[in-house]
Amino acid sequence: MIQTENRTAVIREKIENIYKYLHRHKEYINRLNVFPVPDGDTGLNMTLTIQGALANMQNYEKESISTGEYLKNFAEQMLLNSRGCSGVILSLYCQGIAQVIENNDFSNDNLLKAFENGYKNAYEGTEDPKEGTMLTLMREFKDKYGEIMKEEDDPSVIIKKCIPHLKEVLKKTPDMLLVLKQAGVVDSGGAGFLIILQGINRELKLNGIAVGSLPVSIILNINRATKKYLNGKFANFTKNSIEALLPNIDIAQVHNLRLHNIFEDVKHFINNLQRNGNNFLNKKAIINDLEDMKNSWNPEIKLKYCTEFILETNKISSKEQIKEIIGGYGDSLIILNSGDKYKVHIHTDKPESVFKDVSKYGELIFTKVDDMKKQHKNLISNDTIDYEREKSVFCLVSGKGFADILKNLGADDVFCYGKNKPSVERIVKELNRLKTKNIIVAADDKDILMALKYAASLSKSNVHIVESNNVISLISMVMNISKELDITTTLESVMNSLNDIRFCGIARAVRDTTTENGKKVNKKDFFTIYNGKIILSDKNLATLIINTIKKLVKDESLISIYKGIPAKKDQNLNLIPKLKKSFPDYEFEEYYGGQYQYNYYITFE
Amino acid sequence: MDKKILIITGDNLGLSKEQIDYPDVEILKYPVVVDGKEYRESNEYTAQWLNEKFLKEKVVAKTASIIKGELVEIVEKNKDKYDLIIHVVMSSVMSAATFAIANSVKEMYKNTIPIINIDSRQVMAGVGNVLLGVIDIIKKNNNMDDIVKLSQEVVQNTFSYFVMADLNYLYRGGRIGKAKALMGSVLHIIPILGLMGDDKEGQFVPLGKKRTFKQVNSQIIKLIKAKMAEKPATLIKRLNIVGFGDNKDAFSDLEEKLKTIPCNDFIIGKADFAAAVHCGPKSYTVSMTI
């Protein structure tokens, strides 16, 4: 018998391998995503669901639990970490299976019961179940399993034998769901489900299959080019032009079913043209077909936000109650229940209202809002981004020293733009480079804000701008970030902490000016700027800094000096020992900030 | 009939023996290895002694699990005098070996005397809080099933907050867990770590980072109040605050701030020799049970 830790390690390894197999096909699945909304994230959502569950399983691996119990805990973690429609339905399916095999009985009869219960749980948990989705494949799988089970004892062989049938069912999904047919794809969730089964099959030392597809943008470009070809100046085909077009398209390699059929029609059309000289035969029908296909990838997205949350509550006792509270806000409602936690998925235009209403009944321990319009725009664009991360805290800073400080403090990504403020185009490029669904972004200069707002509208991610205007507030922001928090809570925490650290800047006057009290500041004098006003000035830098600290320090204990590029000339200033002598009750720290405008930033904490 | 119950625990519990209001307690001493030589806590070898060694001699220290023979000796000595033994063990996540030893001794004596091993899921003051919580239980109830169930509630409602000025000590001991994210900062930061009784993983979790001890203390108060609101609880059953004596201002500041929160039993505990290995100088901790 395998020891507990070994056994759980073996199960984990197998699940990890299945996850990796699914992850390798993530992009393929994303590109099939047209239902319920073409937002291109089915593959990502399914992988994130399994990834999240794996990340939370460490504790169970040390306990003396059976395989059935381990899988039950895994299914529960899937529920709590599920993402998007596909992730939620997959979690429901696994929960149903786990409820049966929790007893550690892996006999064929019990497995069939588990698959039946998985399907039932997923079907009943889906608000408006549709045929032609992964639910269909789940049903067909349990039916086929039951059928083959009569002749075969080995579950791994039965699963292997189910796969060809499920491939056929997947191929037929466009006949069951019109929007799939119009877009020329099979169902993305169904494809993901099949890939998971293939992953299981591989883990049972059996064979998998390879899948491939073109990005949606290329399919739409081919669509556009074909239409232009039929409609445009090449409409009056000559034999040569036809010959030039066709050899470049290997129809067998076009996996998009509708485009494949359209090419077949184009081929027949050309053959007819060559034989009969009739260039109008079927042309209109093909163009209509192309138009129809294009439209299916560009539906009107009525509800913008894919919204999810986990509510921990003892005031709600059924899914129906949650449906009553928020059902009116949108569609695609899926509610999962595990103990006193409810995981909810809904498409809505009012995520904030949804959160507000449900939070009256308990604590929201996770929230997520995805802009489906933006994701759809990304899916069909020529430079589609395959999101690799759920969220990122991104800082734009001028000084290299500050860039290092922020990165080490916990900012996920930092762009050091140097002396010249970045253009909109550059910011868009940086935002897209992150390949992240949700980005919290803040810059160290208020002059960047306008460009940042415009760049956010052009980027392919959900961008949440923090309206900061100095680098010290970025430090304050990053100090308060917790990686464990969801995007909404992170944003809230960031906004509340922006002004936590008092600071001033020390710079050198480039022209004559005056302090807030009217005292003259000569060109080349040093001055202190605090809360946007010049409060002190002096010819001597050390004297100015000492006077500044005297004036500004309150009940703080730590004073930090961040040196900028202009302070490079002040090497012999010996500042910190002087300050320690003048202020023995305070601690001083000195860092390189690398800012261009100010010789020093001084913070009081 | 009243059961005679013996309690066994280790000496990293943030309490002196005098602070444990129960007569039948045996405390095992964790071995501490400093530069290759083994020590046990004594009047001479204390947390303060080790922290001075860290600062002045840059010594390397590590802890080991309890010695099975010593646990067996305690059980053997007491098996005929008691009806039940309860062993309150430090977190099994932090020392799987210690918990495994406790379980193997339980198995050895299964036909002789019942032993309940309670995984406190805590270290330092947190173990002390669980221990005192278990004592509260057995003073009122000696049914084994009830003791196990109620002790589990104490474990799940015990939360510890650690201020560790230098995480390298924890890192070297291999117990950094998720708090590793707080290491390697260019800017000098003071991390706040937690061991949350309701966290299934049972590892140290990063709860925040601040630049000064005052900020850290204010943040701990916020975290405690947030945890009370979450549970919900208006009164803390027990608070145990432990420092190593080398960061008096910060410790007093936290003590004053904690006194503003309603609490039934406010304890200023004892710094453990073994705990000093993982905390390093200027550290302090507070554990609460609600």
PDB file of C-alpha atoms in Angstrom, chain A residues 55-56 58-60 76 363 404-405 408-409 475 478-481 557-558 560 562 589 591 605, chain B residues 93 121 178 181 183-189 200-203 206 209-212 214-215 230:
ATOM      1  CA  ALA A  55      -2.204  26.080  -4.976  1.00  0.00           C
ATOM      2  CA  ASN A  56      -4.508  25.542  -2.018  1.00  0.00           C
ATOM      3  CA  GLN A  58      -0.732  21.730   0.231  1.00  0.00           C
ATOM      4  CA  ASN A  59      -2.364  21.393   3.602  1.00  0.00           C
ATOM      5  CA  TYR A  60      -4.293  18.284   2.640  1.00  0.00           C
ATOM      6  CA  GLU A  76     -14.050  22.103  -2.987  1.00  0.00           C
ATOM      7  CA  GLU A 363     -18.720  39.013   4.010  1.00  0.00           C
ATOM      8  CA  ASP A 404      14.149  49.058  -7.848  1.00  0.00           C
ATOM      9  CA  ILE A 405      12.599  50.050  -4.520  1.00  0.00           C
ATOM     10  CA  ASN A 408      11.372  44.937  -4.303  1.00  0.00           C
ATOM     11  CA  LEU A 409       8.511  46.194  -2.196  1.00  0.00           C
ATOM     12  CA  ILE A 475       5.812  53.628  -2.179  1.00  0.00           C
ATOM     13  CA  VAL A 478       2.921  49.309  -2.691  1.00  0.00           C
ATOM     14  CA  MET A 479       3.642  49.049   1.051  1.00  0.00           C
ATOM     15  CA  ASN A 480      -0.048  48.385   1.590  1.00  0.00           C
ATOM     16  CA  ILE A 481      -0.633  45.827  -1.128  1.00  0.00           C
ATOM     17  CA  SER A 557      10.563  58.562  14.271  1.00  0.00           C
ATOM     18  CA  LEU A 558      12.089  57.735  10.895  1.00  0.00           C
ATOM     19  CA  SER A 560      14.378  58.888   4.920  1.00  0.00           C
ATOM     20  CA  TYR A 562      15.973  59.704  -1.357  1.00  0.00           C
ATOM     21  CA  GLU A 589      18.000  56.223   6.254  1.00  0.00           C
ATOM     22  CA  TYR A 591      18.406  55.615  -0.493  1.00  0.00           C
ATOM     23  CA  GLU A 605       7.325  58.238   9.048  1.00  0.00           C
TER      24      GLU A 605
ATOM     25  CA  VAL B  93       3.421  22.525   9.873  1.00  0.00           C
ATOM     26  CA  ARG B 121      -1.023  25.101  14.731  1.00  0.00           C
ATOM     27  CA  LYS B 178       4.493  32.622   2.189  1.00  0.00           C
ATOM     28  CA  ALA B 181       7.464  37.569  -0.290  1.00  0.00           C
ATOM     29  CA  MET B 183      12.195  39.442   2.009  1.00  0.00           C
ATOM     30  CA  GLY B 184      14.789  41.159  -0.146  1.00  0.00           C
ATOM     31  CA  SER B 185      13.462  44.704  -0.008  1.00  0.00           C
ATOM     32  CA  VAL B 186      15.827  47.536  -0.939  1.00  0.00           C
ATOM     33  CA  LEU B 187      13.908  49.763   1.441  1.00  0.00           C
ATOM     34  CA  HIS B 188      14.247  48.762   5.085  1.00  0.00           C
ATOM     35  CA  ILE B 189      10.903  47.333   6.125  1.00  0.00           C
ATOM     36  CA  LYS B 200      -5.912  25.556   6.618  1.00  0.00           C
ATOM     37  CA  GLU B 201      -2.327  25.739   5.406  1.00  0.00           C
ATOM     38  CA  GLY B 202      -0.970  26.707   8.833  1.00  0.00           C
ATOM     39  CA  GLN B 203       2.094  28.495   7.453  1.00  0.00           C
ATOM     40  CA  PRO B 206       2.519  37.961   5.363  1.00  0.00           C
ATOM     41  CA  LYS B 209       4.972  45.629   6.112  1.00  0.00           C
ATOM     42  CA  LYS B 210       5.743  48.967   7.687  1.00  0.00           C
ATOM     43  CA  ARG B 211       8.740  51.209   8.131  1.00  0.00           C
ATOM     44  CA  THR B 212       8.612  51.892  11.856  1.00  0.00           C
ATOM     45  CA  LYS B 214       4.925  52.379  15.782  1.00  0.00           C
ATOM     46  CA  GLN B 215       3.351  51.863  12.371  1.00  0.00           C
ATOM     47  CA  GLU B 230     -14.904  39.037  11.172  1.00  0.00           C
TER      48      GLU B 230
END
